[in-house]
PDB file of C-alpha atoms in Angstrom:
ATOM      1  CA  MET A   1     154.836 202.672  52.548  1.00 44.00           C
ATOM      2  CA  ASP A   2     155.675 202.350  56.252  1.00 52.00           C
ATOM      3  CA  LEU A   3     153.052 205.011  57.014  1.00 52.00           C
ATOM      4  CA  LEU A   4     150.311 202.838  55.473  1.00 65.00           C
ATOM      5  CA  LYS A   5     151.374 199.713  57.366  1.00 68.00           C
ATOM      6  CA  ASN A   6     149.079 199.343  60.393  1.00 80.00           C
ATOM      7  CA  TRP A   7     147.602 202.799  59.760  1.00 75.00           C
ATOM      8  CA  LYS A   8     144.451 202.062  61.797  1.00 75.00           C
ATOM      9  CA  LEU A   9     146.494 201.248  64.893  1.00 72.00           C
ATOM     10  CA  LYS A  10     148.735 204.264  64.354  1.00 76.00           C
ATOM     11  CA  LEU A  11     145.670 206.495  63.994  1.00 73.00           C
ATOM     12  CA  ARG A  12     144.015 205.038  67.094  1.00 74.00           C
ATOM     13  CA  TYR A  13     147.100 205.489  69.289  1.00 66.00           C
ATOM     14  CA  GLY A  14     148.093 208.923  68.003  1.00 72.00           C
ATOM     15  CA  LYS A  15     151.169 208.002  65.965  1.00 72.00           C
ATOM     16  CA  LEU A  16     149.313 209.004  62.792  1.00 69.00           C
ATOM     17  CA  LYS A  17     147.763 212.457  63.155  1.00 77.00           C
ATOM     18  CA  THR A  18     145.079 214.076  61.043  1.00 81.00           C
ATOM     19  CA  ALA A  19     142.985 217.224  61.252  1.00 80.00           C
ATOM     20  CA  PHE A  20     140.071 215.299  59.722  1.00 91.00           C
ATOM     21  CA  ARG A  21     137.265 213.105  61.017  1.00 92.00           C
ATOM     22  CA  HIS A  22     135.810 210.141  59.175  1.00 95.00           C
ATOM     23  CA  PHE A  23     132.139 209.988  58.185  1.00 97.00           C
ATOM     24  CA  THR A  24     129.784 207.860  56.141  1.00 97.00           C
ATOM     25  CA  VAL A  25     127.248 210.081  54.391  1.00 98.00           C
ATOM     26  CA  ILE A  26     123.954 208.974  52.832  1.00 98.00           C
ATOM     27  CA  ALA A  27     121.865 211.315  50.674  1.00 98.00           C
ATOM     28  CA  GLU A  28     118.386 210.575  49.397  1.00 97.00           C
ATOM     29  CA  GLY A  29     117.350 212.127  46.110  1.00 97.00           C
ATOM     30  CA  GLU A  30     116.935 211.623  42.402  1.00 96.00           C
ATOM     31  CA  ILE A  31     119.137 210.760  39.450  1.00 96.00           C
ATOM     32  CA  ILE A  32     118.936 213.800  37.159  1.00 96.00           C
ATOM     33  CA  ASN A  33     121.343 212.592  34.455  1.00 96.00           C
ATOM     34  CA  SER A  34     122.193 208.976  33.683  1.00 95.00           C
ATOM     35  CA  ASN A  35     125.766 208.003  34.499  1.00 94.00           C
ATOM     36  CA  PRO A  36     127.045 204.836  32.785  1.00 94.00           C
ATOM     37  CA  ASP A  37     130.089 204.685  35.091  1.00 93.00           C
ATOM     38  CA  PHE A  38     127.753 204.087  38.035  1.00 93.00           C
ATOM     39  CA  GLY A  39     124.899 202.420  36.134  1.00 93.00           C
ATOM     40  CA  THR A  40     122.360 205.081  37.082  1.00 94.00           C
ATOM     41  CA  THR A  41     119.222 205.959  35.126  1.00 93.00           C
ATOM     42  CA  ALA A  42     117.777 209.474  34.876  1.00 94.00           C
ATOM     43  CA  GLY A  43     114.462 209.882  36.700  1.00 92.00           C
ATOM     44  CA  SER A  44     115.164 207.157  39.275  1.00 94.00           C
ATOM     45  CA  ALA A  45     114.953 207.714  43.008  1.00 96.00           C
ATOM     46  CA  ALA A  46     118.213 206.805  44.711  1.00 97.00           C
ATOM     47  CA  PHE A  47     120.409 206.867  47.754  1.00 97.00           C
ATOM     48  CA  PHE A  48     123.955 208.085  47.181  1.00 97.00           C
ATOM     49  CA  THR A  49     126.598 207.076  49.720  1.00 97.00           C
ATOM     50  CA  ILE A  50     130.175 208.152  50.296  1.00 97.00           C
ATOM     51  CA  GLN A  51     132.813 207.727  52.936  1.00 97.00           C
ATOM     52  CA  ALA A  52     134.793 210.876  53.626  1.00 97.00           C
ATOM     53  CA  TRP A  53     137.703 212.309  55.550  1.00 96.00           C
ATOM     54  CA  VAL A  54     136.603 215.897  56.275  1.00 97.00           C
ATOM     55  CA  ILE A  55     136.844 218.569  58.963  1.00 95.00           C
ATOM     56  CA  ASP A  56     133.235 218.383  60.189  1.00 95.00           C
ATOM     57  CA  ASN A  57     129.628 217.360  59.444  1.00 94.00           C
ATOM     58  CA  ASP A  58     128.989 220.473  57.348  1.00 96.00           C
ATOM     59  CA  GLN A  59     131.909 219.727  55.053  1.00 97.00           C
ATOM     60  CA  ALA A  60     130.665 216.134  54.699  1.00 96.00           C
ATOM     61  CA  VAL A  61     127.238 217.413  53.588  1.00 97.00           C
ATOM     62  CA  ASP A  62     128.815 219.907  51.169  1.00 96.00           C
ATOM     63  CA  MET A  63     130.969 217.121  49.737  1.00 96.00           C
ATOM     64  CA  ILE A  64     128.106 214.687  49.045  1.00 97.00           C
ATOM     65  CA  VAL A  65     125.952 217.433  47.478  1.00 97.00           C
ATOM     66  CA  THR A  66     128.793 218.655  45.233  1.00 97.00           C
ATOM     67  CA  ILE A  67     130.027 215.214  44.179  1.00 96.00           C
ATOM     68  CA  GLY A  68     126.451 214.041  43.641  1.00 96.00           C
ATOM     69  CA  ARG A  69     125.693 217.019  41.419  1.00 96.00           C
ATOM     70  CA  ASP A  70     128.824 216.301  39.361  1.00 96.00           C
ATOM     71  CA  LEU A  71     127.641 212.679  38.890  1.00 96.00           C
ATOM     72  CA  GLY A  72     124.061 213.614  37.884  1.00 96.00           C
ATOM     73  CA  PHE A  73     122.412 213.226  41.317  1.00 97.00           C
ATOM     74  CA  SER A  74     120.252 215.751  43.146  1.00 96.00           C
ATOM     75  CA  ALA A  75     120.220 215.391  46.950  1.00 95.00           C
ATOM     76  CA  SER A  76     116.627 216.599  47.215  1.00 91.00           C
ATOM     77  CA  LYS A  77     115.617 214.869  50.448  1.00 92.00           C
ATOM     78  CA  ARG A  78     117.333 213.916  53.688  1.00 96.00           C
ATOM     79  CA  ILE A  79     121.081 213.633  54.207  1.00 97.00           C
ATOM     80  CA  TYR A  80     122.377 211.389  56.984  1.00 97.00           C
ATOM     81  CA  VAL A  81     125.882 211.812  58.427  1.00 97.00           C
ATOM     82  CA  TYR A  82     127.441 209.138  60.646  1.00 97.00           C
ATOM     83  CA  SER A  83     130.823 209.097  62.345  1.00 95.00           C
ATOM     84  CA  THR A  84     132.302 205.738  61.270  1.00 95.00           C
ATOM     85  CA  GLU A  85     135.467 203.659  61.230  1.00 92.00           C
ATOM     86  CA  PRO A  86     137.547 204.387  58.124  1.00 92.00           C
ATOM     87  CA  GLN A  87     138.368 201.853  55.419  1.00 91.00           C
ATOM     88  CA  GLN A  88     141.133 203.999  53.927  1.00 91.00           C
ATOM     89  CA  PRO A  89     143.769 206.130  55.652  1.00 89.00           C
ATOM     90  CA  PRO A  90     143.511 209.920  55.805  1.00 89.00           C
ATOM     91  CA  THR A  91     145.467 212.089  53.392  1.00 88.00           C
ATOM     92  CA  GLU A  92     146.669 215.677  53.603  1.00 91.00           C
ATOM     93  CA  ALA A  93     143.434 217.014  52.110  1.00 93.00           C
ATOM     94  CA  PRO A  94     139.744 216.221  52.605  1.00 94.00           C
ATOM     95  CA  HIS A  95     138.602 213.450  50.287  1.00 95.00           C
ATOM     96  CA  ALA A  96     135.793 211.007  49.601  1.00 96.00           C
ATOM     97  CA  TYR A  97     135.893 207.368  48.539  1.00 96.00           C
ATOM     98  CA  GLY A  98     133.546 204.412  48.229  1.00 96.00           C
ATOM     99  CA  LEU A  99     131.008 206.309  46.122  1.00 97.00           C
ATOM    100  CA  ASN A 100     127.916 204.188  45.532  1.00 96.00           C
ATOM    101  CA  PHE A 101     124.364 204.589  44.236  1.00 96.00           C
ATOM    102  CA  HIS A 102     121.353 202.518  45.282  1.00 96.00           C
ATOM    103  CA  GLN A 103     118.395 203.114  42.971  1.00 95.00           C
ATOM    104  CA  TYR A 104     114.882 202.135  44.048  1.00 91.00           C
ATOM    105  CA  LEU A 105     111.310 202.278  42.791  1.00 83.00           C
ATOM    106  CA  ARG A 106     109.068 204.902  44.320  1.00 77.00           C
ATOM    107  CA  GLU A 107     105.684 203.894  45.651  1.00 73.00           C
ATOM    108  CA  ASP A 108     102.994 206.301  44.524  1.00 61.00           C
TER     109      ASP A 108
END
């Protein structure tokens, strides 16, 4: 519990160490299979976002593609990776959190 208290300050000043970097990742694509847990509808265009503690940009991209596929999303267009401030502390393994879908209507 003490480790989680003031974890951002401890991370910033080197008292909490991690081999990982924090990223926000946004993938543009299509919902292939509806997912009631996320309220997605098959055939819809969507952005899928995650926040992730990973080793590098490549692992962040691999993570969003793999998680998206498991949730019925195909990252068929651009993927954006941004180094961002974390909202959750790092753990001993790479992980993602804050998964979110934003569906939109395509203009033909």
